[in-house]
Coordinates of C-alpha atoms and ligand atoms in Angstrom, one line a residue:
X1 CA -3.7 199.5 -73.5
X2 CA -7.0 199.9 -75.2
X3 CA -7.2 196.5 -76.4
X4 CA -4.4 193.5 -76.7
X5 CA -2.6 194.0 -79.9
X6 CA -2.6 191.4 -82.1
X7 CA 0.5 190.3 -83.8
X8 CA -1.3 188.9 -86.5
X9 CA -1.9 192.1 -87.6
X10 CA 1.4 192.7 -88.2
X11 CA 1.4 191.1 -91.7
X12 CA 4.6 192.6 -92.7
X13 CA 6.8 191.5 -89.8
X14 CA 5.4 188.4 -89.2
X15 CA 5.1 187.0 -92.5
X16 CA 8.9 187.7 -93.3
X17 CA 9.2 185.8 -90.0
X18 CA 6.7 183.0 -91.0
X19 CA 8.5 183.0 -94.5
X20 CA 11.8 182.7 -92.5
X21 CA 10.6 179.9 -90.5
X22 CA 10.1 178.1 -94.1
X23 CA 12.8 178.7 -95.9
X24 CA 15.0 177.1 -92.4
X25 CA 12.5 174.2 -92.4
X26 CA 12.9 173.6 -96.3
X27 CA 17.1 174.7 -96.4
X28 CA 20.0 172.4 -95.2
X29 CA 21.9 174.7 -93.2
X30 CA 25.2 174.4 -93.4
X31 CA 26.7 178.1 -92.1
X32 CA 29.2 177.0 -89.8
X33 CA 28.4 179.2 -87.1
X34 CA 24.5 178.8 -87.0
X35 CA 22.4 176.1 -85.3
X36 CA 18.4 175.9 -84.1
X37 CA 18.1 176.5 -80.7
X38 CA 15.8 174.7 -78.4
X39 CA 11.9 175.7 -77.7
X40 CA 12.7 176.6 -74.3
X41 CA 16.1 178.9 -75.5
X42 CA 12.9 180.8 -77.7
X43 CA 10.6 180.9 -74.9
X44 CA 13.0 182.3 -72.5
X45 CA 14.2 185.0 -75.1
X46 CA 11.2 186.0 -76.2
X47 CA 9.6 186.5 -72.4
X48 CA 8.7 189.6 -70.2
X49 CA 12.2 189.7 -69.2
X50 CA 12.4 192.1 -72.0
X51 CA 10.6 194.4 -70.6
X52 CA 13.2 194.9 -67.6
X53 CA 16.1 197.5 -67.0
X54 CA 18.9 196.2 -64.9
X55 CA 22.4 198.1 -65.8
X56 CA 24.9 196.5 -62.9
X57 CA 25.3 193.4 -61.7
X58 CA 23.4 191.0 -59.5
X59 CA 22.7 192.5 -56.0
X60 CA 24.2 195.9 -57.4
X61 CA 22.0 197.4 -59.4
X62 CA 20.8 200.9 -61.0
X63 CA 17.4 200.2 -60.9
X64 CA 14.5 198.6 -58.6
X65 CA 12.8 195.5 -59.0
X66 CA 15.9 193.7 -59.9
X67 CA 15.2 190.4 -57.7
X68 CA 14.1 187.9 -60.4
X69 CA 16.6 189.1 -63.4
X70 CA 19.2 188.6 -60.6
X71 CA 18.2 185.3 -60.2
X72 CA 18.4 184.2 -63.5
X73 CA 22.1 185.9 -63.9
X74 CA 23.1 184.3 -61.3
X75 CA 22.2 180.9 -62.7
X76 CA 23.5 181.5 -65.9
X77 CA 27.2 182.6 -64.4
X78 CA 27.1 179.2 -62.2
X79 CA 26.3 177.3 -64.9
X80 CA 29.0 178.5 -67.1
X81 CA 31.8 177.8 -64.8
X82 CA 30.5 174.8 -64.2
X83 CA 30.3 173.8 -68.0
X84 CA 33.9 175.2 -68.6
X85 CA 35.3 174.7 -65.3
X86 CA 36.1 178.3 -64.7
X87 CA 35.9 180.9 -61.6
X88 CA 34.6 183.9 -63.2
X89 CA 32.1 184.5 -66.0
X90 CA 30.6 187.6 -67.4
X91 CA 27.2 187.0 -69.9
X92 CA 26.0 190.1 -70.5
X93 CA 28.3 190.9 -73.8
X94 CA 25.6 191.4 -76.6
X95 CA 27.5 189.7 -79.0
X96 CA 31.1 187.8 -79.6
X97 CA 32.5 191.1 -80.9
X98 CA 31.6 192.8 -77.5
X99 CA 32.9 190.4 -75.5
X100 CA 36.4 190.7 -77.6
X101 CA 36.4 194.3 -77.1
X102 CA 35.9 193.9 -73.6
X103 CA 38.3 191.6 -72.7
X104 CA 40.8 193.4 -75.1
X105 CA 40.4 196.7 -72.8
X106 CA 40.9 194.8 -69.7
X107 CA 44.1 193.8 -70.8
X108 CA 45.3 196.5 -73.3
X109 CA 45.6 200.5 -73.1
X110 CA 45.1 202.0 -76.5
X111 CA 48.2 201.6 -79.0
X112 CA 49.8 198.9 -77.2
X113 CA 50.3 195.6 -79.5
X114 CA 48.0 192.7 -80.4
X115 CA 49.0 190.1 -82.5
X116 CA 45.9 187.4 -83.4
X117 CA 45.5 185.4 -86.2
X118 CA 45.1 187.4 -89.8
X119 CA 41.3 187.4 -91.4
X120 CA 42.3 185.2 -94.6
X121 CA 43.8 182.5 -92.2
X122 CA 40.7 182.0 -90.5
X123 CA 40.8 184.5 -88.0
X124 CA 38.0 187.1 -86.6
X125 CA 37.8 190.9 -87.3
X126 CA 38.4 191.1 -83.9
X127 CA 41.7 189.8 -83.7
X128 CA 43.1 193.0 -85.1
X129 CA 41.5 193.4 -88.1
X130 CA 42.6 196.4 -89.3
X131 CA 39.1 198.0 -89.9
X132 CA 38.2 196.7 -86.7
X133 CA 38.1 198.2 -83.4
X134 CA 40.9 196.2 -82.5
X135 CA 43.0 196.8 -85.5
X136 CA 42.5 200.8 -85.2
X137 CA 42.9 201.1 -81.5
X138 CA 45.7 198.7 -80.9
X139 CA 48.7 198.4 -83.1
X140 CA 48.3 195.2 -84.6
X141 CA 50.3 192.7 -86.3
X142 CA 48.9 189.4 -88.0
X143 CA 50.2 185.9 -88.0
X144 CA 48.9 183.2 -90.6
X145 CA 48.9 180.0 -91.3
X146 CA 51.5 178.0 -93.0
X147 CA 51.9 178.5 -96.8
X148 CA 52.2 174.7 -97.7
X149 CA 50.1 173.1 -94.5
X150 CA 47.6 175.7 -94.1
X151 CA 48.1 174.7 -90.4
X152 CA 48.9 177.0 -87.6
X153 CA 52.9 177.4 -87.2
X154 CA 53.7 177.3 -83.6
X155 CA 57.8 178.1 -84.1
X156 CA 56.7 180.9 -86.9
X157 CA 53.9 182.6 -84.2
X158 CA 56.7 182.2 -82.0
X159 CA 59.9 183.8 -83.9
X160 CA 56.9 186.7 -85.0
X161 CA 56.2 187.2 -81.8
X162 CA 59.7 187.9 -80.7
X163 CA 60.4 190.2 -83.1
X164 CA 56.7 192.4 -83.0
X165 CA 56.8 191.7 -79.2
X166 CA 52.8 192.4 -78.7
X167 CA 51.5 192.7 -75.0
X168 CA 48.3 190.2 -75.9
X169 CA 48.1 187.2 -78.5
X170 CA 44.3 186.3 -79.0
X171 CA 44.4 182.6 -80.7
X172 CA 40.9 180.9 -81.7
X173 CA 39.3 181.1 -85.2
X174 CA 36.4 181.7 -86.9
X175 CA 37.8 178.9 -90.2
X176 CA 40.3 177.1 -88.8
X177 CA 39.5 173.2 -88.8
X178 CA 41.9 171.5 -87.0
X179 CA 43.1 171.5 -83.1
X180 CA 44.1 174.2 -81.7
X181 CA 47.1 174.3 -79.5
X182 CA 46.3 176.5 -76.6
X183 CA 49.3 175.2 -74.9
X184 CA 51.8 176.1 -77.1
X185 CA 50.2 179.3 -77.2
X186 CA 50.5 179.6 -74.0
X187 CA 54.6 179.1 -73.8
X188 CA 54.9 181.8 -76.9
X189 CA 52.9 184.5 -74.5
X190 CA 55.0 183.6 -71.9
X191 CA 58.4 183.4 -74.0
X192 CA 57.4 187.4 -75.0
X193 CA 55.6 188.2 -71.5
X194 CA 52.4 188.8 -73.5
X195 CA 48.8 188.0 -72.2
X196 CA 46.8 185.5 -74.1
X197 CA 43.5 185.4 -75.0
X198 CA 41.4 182.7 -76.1
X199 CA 38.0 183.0 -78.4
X200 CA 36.4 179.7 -78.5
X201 CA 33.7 181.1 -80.5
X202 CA 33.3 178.3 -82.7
X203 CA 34.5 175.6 -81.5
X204 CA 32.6 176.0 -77.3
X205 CA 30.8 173.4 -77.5
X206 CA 33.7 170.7 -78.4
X207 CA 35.6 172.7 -75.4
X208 CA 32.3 171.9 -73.2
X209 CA 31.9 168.4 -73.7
X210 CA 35.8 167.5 -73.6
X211 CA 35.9 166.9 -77.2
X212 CA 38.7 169.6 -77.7
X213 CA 41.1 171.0 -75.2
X214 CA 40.2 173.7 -73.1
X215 CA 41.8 177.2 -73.0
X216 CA 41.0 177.9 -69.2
X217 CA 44.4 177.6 -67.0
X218 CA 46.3 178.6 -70.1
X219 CA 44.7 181.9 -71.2
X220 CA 44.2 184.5 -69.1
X221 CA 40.6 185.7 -70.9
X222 CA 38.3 183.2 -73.0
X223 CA 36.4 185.0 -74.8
X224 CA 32.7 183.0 -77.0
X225 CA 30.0 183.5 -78.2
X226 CA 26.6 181.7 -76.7
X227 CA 24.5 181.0 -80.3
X228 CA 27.5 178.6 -82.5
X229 CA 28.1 175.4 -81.2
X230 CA 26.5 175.4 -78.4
X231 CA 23.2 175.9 -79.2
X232 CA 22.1 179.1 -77.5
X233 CA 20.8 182.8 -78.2
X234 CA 23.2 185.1 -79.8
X235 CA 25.0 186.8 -77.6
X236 CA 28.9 186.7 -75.9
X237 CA 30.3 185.2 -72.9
X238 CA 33.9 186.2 -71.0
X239 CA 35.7 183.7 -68.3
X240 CA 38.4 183.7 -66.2
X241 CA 40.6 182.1 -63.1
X242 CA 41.8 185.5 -62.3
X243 CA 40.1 187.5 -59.8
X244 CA 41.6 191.0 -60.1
X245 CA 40.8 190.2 -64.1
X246 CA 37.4 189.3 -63.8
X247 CA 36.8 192.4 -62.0
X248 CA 38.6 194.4 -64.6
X249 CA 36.5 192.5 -67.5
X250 CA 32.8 193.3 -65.4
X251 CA 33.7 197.1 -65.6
X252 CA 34.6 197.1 -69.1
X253 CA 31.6 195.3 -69.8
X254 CA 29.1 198.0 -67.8
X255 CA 29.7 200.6 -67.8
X256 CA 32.8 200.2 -70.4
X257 CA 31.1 199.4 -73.7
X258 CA 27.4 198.2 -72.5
X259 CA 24.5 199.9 -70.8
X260 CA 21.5 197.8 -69.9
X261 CA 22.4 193.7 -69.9
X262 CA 19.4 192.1 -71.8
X263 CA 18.3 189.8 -69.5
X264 CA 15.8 188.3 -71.6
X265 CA 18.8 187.1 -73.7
X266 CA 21.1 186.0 -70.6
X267 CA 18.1 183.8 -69.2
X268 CA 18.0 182.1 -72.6
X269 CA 22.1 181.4 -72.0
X270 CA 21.1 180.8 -68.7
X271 CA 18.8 177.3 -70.5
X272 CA 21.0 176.2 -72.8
X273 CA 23.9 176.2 -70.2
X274 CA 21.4 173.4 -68.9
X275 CA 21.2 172.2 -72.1
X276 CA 25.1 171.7 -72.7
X277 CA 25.6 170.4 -69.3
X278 CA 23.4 166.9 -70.6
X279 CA 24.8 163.6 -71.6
X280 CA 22.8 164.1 -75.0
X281 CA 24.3 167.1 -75.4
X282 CA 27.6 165.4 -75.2
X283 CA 26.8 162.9 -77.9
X284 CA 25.4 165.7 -80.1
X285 CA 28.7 167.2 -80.3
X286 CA 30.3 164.1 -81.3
X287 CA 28.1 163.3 -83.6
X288 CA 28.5 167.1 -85.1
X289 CA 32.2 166.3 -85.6
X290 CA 31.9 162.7 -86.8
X291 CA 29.3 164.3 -89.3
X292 CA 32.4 166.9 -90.3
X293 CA 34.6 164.5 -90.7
X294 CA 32.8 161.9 -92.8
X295 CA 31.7 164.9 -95.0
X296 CA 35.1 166.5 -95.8
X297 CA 36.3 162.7 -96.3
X298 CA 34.0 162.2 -99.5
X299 CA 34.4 165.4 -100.5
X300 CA 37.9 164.7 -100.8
X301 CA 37.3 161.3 -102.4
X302 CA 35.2 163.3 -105.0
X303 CA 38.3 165.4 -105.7
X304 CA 37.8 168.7 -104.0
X305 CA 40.5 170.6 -102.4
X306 CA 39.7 170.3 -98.8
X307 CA 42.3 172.4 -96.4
X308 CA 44.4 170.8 -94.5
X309 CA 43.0 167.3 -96.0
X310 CA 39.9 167.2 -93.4
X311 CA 38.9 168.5 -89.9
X312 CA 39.2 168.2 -86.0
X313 CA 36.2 170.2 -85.3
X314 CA 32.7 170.9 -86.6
X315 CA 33.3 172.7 -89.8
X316 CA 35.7 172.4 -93.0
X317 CA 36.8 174.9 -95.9
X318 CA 37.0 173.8 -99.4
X319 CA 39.0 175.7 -102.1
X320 CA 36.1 175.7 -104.7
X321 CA 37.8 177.7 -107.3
X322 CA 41.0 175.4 -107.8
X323 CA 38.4 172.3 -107.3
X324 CA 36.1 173.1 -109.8
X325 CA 36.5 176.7 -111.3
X326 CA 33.6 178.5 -109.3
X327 CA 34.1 181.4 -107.1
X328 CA 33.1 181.2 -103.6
X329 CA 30.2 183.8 -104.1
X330 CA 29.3 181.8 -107.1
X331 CA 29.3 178.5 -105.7
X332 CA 26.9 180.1 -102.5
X333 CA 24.6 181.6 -105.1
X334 CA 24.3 178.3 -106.7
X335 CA 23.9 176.7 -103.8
X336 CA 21.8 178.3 -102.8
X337 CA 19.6 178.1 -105.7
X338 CA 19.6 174.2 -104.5
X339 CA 18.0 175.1 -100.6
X340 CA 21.8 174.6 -99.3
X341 CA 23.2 177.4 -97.2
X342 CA 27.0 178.0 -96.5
X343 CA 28.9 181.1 -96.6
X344 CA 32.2 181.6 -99.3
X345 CA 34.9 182.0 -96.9
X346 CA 38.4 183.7 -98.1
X347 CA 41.2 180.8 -97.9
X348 CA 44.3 181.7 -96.4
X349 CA 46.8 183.5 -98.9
X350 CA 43.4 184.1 -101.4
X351 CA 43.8 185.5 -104.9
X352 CA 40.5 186.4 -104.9
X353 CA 38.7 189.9 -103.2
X354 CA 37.2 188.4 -99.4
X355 CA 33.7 189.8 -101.2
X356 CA 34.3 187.1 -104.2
X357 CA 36.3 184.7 -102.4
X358 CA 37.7 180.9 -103.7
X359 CA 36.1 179.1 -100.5
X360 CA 33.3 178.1 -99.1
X361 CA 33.1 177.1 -95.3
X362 CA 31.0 174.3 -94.6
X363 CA 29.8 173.4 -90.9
X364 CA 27.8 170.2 -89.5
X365 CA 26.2 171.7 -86.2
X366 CA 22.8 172.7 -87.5
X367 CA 21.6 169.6 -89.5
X368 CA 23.2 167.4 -86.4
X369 CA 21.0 169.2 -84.4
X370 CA 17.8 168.2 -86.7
X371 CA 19.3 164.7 -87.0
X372 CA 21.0 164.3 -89.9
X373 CA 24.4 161.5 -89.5
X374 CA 27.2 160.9 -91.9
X375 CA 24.5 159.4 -94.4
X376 CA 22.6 162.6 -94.7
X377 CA 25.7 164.8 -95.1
X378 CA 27.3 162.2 -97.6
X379 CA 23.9 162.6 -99.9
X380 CA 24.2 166.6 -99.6
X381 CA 27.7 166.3 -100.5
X382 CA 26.7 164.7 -103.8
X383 CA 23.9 167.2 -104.1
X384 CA 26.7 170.2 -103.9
X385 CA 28.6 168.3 -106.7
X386 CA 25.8 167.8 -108.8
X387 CA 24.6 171.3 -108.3
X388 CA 27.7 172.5 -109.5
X389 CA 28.0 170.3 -112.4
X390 CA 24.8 171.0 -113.7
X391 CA 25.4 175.0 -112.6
X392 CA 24.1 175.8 -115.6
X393 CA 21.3 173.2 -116.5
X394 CA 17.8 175.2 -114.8
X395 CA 15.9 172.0 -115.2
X396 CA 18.4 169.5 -113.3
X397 CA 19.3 172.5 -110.6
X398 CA 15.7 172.0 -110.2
X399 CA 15.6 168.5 -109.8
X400 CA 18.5 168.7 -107.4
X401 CA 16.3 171.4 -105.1
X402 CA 13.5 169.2 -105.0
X403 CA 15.7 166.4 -103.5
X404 CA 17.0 168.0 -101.2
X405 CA 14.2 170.2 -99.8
X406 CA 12.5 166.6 -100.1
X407 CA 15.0 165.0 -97.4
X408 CA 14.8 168.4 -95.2
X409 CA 11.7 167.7 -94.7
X410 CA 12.1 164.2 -93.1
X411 CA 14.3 166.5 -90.4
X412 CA 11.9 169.2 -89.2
X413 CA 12.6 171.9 -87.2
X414 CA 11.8 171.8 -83.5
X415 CA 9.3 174.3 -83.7
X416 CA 5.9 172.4 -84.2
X417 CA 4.5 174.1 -81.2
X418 CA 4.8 177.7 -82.9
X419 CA 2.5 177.2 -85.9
Ligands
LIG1 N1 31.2 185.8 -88.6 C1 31.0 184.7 -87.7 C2 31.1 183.4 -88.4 O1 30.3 183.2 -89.2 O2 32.0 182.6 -88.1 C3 32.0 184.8 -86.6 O3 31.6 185.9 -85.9

């Protein structure tokens, strides 16, 4: 190199970066699967480890100079079965969706039958959506929630799955707030000799710390990702107790779907494995879902229709459209107007298109994470009420951002070492 490059004079990139850094700083962040990783989660994922090629595994790779990627693999997979109490972890899947399909080919040959939980009841495209991978590959049939309850129906899964008789169930959500039942999942695979697989996407860090049951011992794959809940880089994760499987799930991994792992990214997993395994991480997560809880309660108490009446976990839906007339992508627009981000969310059995939507999905693990308790998320409930109420009043909607970018502020990002 002629002479070091400096990034500064990349104006374009880096002030849509710098500008991005802002708007997080200045937004509550209430996307239920987002969260601000740690300084040392950047540091690791932004290192030299880039730069390195190192399809395989460790201690059989393609390429030389492998010893110090290996090293860091190596601690990530020990610290995930120690954090989940499994045998057998894979971390290279890029994402949750690659880890899905993964899994999914260790367990299924193409047109055999997958039955996961439908799209508008909270499930994930992956689950046998059928624009998805695993809806076009596999011959998939949906279960939902109940009509009334919006709660999963155990004896309904189970009398669907007798008749469809699929060869793998996948239960986990990507909207779902209450418990899951991986148990009772487990007696419906066995009832119709299907596998099961479990993607604890969302809720891995409640799984982690004990706060909700685990799927490992019941399901033969778990399936996450590494960047919700618990804190990490983006990226996926695979675990199992079964040996034969595990070795199935590392060659559909590499050279199944992926070529190179990216290390950098799996020695960021590797720190915020660390991370979870902590006390303080512990009493973030409980805080995360007593945050949830609080802030579906007064949503509730200000009339909204909150499904299924509360939450279990780290994230709620609210019907906005029977609530208070506003479509989900309305309500999102507007809130966002306000420096509140959430996504609209279909609700199960929705009248409106997924693109419009009547929800909106609201989740607690980012502003836990800068500090905010059940005081901070009561006062942004109020905000989201008053924002909508005044929806078409500019000057109030203004008034209403400057509050809330106001109490942001008091919660700033853990970044004051990058400016
Ligand atoms: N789409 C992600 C979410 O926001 O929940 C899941 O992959």
């Amino acid at each position: 190199m002629e002479r070091e490059f400096d990034w500064k004079e990349d104006t374009e990139v880096f002030s849509a970066i710098e500008k991005e850094r802002e708007r997080q700083e200045d937004s509550t962040e209430l996307i239920a699967s987002e969260n601000y990783v740690s300084l040392a989660v950047l540091k690791a994922q932004g290192s030299v480890l880039t730069n390195k090629y190192a399809e395989g595994y460790p201690g059989k790779r393609y390429y030389g100079g492998c010893g110090n990627v290996d090293t860091v693999e190596d601690i990530a997979r020990e610290r995930v079965k120690k954090l989940f109490h499994c045998r057998f972890a894979n971390v290279q899947p890029y994402s949750g969706s690659t880890a899905n399909m993964a899994a999914i080919r260790s367990l299924l040959q193409p047109g055999d039958r997958i039955m996961g939980m439908s799209v508008n009841g909270g499930g994930h495209l992956t689950h046998g959506y059928s624009l998805s991978f695993s809806g076009r590959d596999y011959d998939s049939k949906s279960y939902d929630v109940d009509k009334e309850t919006f709660l999963l129906d155990y004896d309904a899964i189970l009398q669907q799955a007798r008749t469809f008789k699929p060869k793998l169930i996948v239960c986990g959500a990507s909207a779902y707030s209450r418990a899951i039942d991986f148990k009772a999942f487990r007696r419906i695979a066995d009832d119709v000799g299907a596998y099961l697989m479990a993607d604890i996407a969302h809720i891995a860090g409640l799984v982690a710390t004990g706060e909700h049951e685990s799927p490992i011992g019941h399901a033969d794959i778990v399936t996450s990702t590494t960047h919700k809940t618990l804190r990490g880089p983006r990226g996926g994760l695979i675990m199992t107790n079964d040996e034969e499987l595990a070795k199935k799930i590392d060659k559909n991994v590499f050279p199944g779907i992926q070529g190179g792992p990216l290390e950098h990214v799996i020695a960021a997993k590797a720190v915020v494995f660390k991370e979870d395994l902590s006390s303080e991480y512990h009493d973030y997560i409980r805080q995360v879902v007593k945050n949830a809880k609080r802030m579906a309660e007064e949503f509730v108490s200000m009339g909204y229709k909150v499904l299924t009446g509360g939450t279990d976990n780290h994230l709620f839906l609210i019907d906005v459209l029977s609530s208070r007339n506003i479509t989900g992508m309305a309500c999102q627009k507007l809130l966002e107007s306000v420096n509140i981000t959430a996504n609209r969310n279909s609700i199960p059995f929705d009248t409106q298109k997924p693109y419009v939507s009547s929800g909106i999905r609201i989740g607690t693990p980012a502003m836990t994470t800068r500090g905010f308790t059940e005081k901070e998320f009561v006062a942004i409930a109020h905000f989201i009420d008053e924002a909508i109420k005044a929806k078409d009043d500019l000057k109030r909607l203004d008034e209403i951002k400057e509050e809330v970018t106001r109490l942001n502020r008091q919660f700033p990002l853990p970044y004051e070492a990058l400016k």
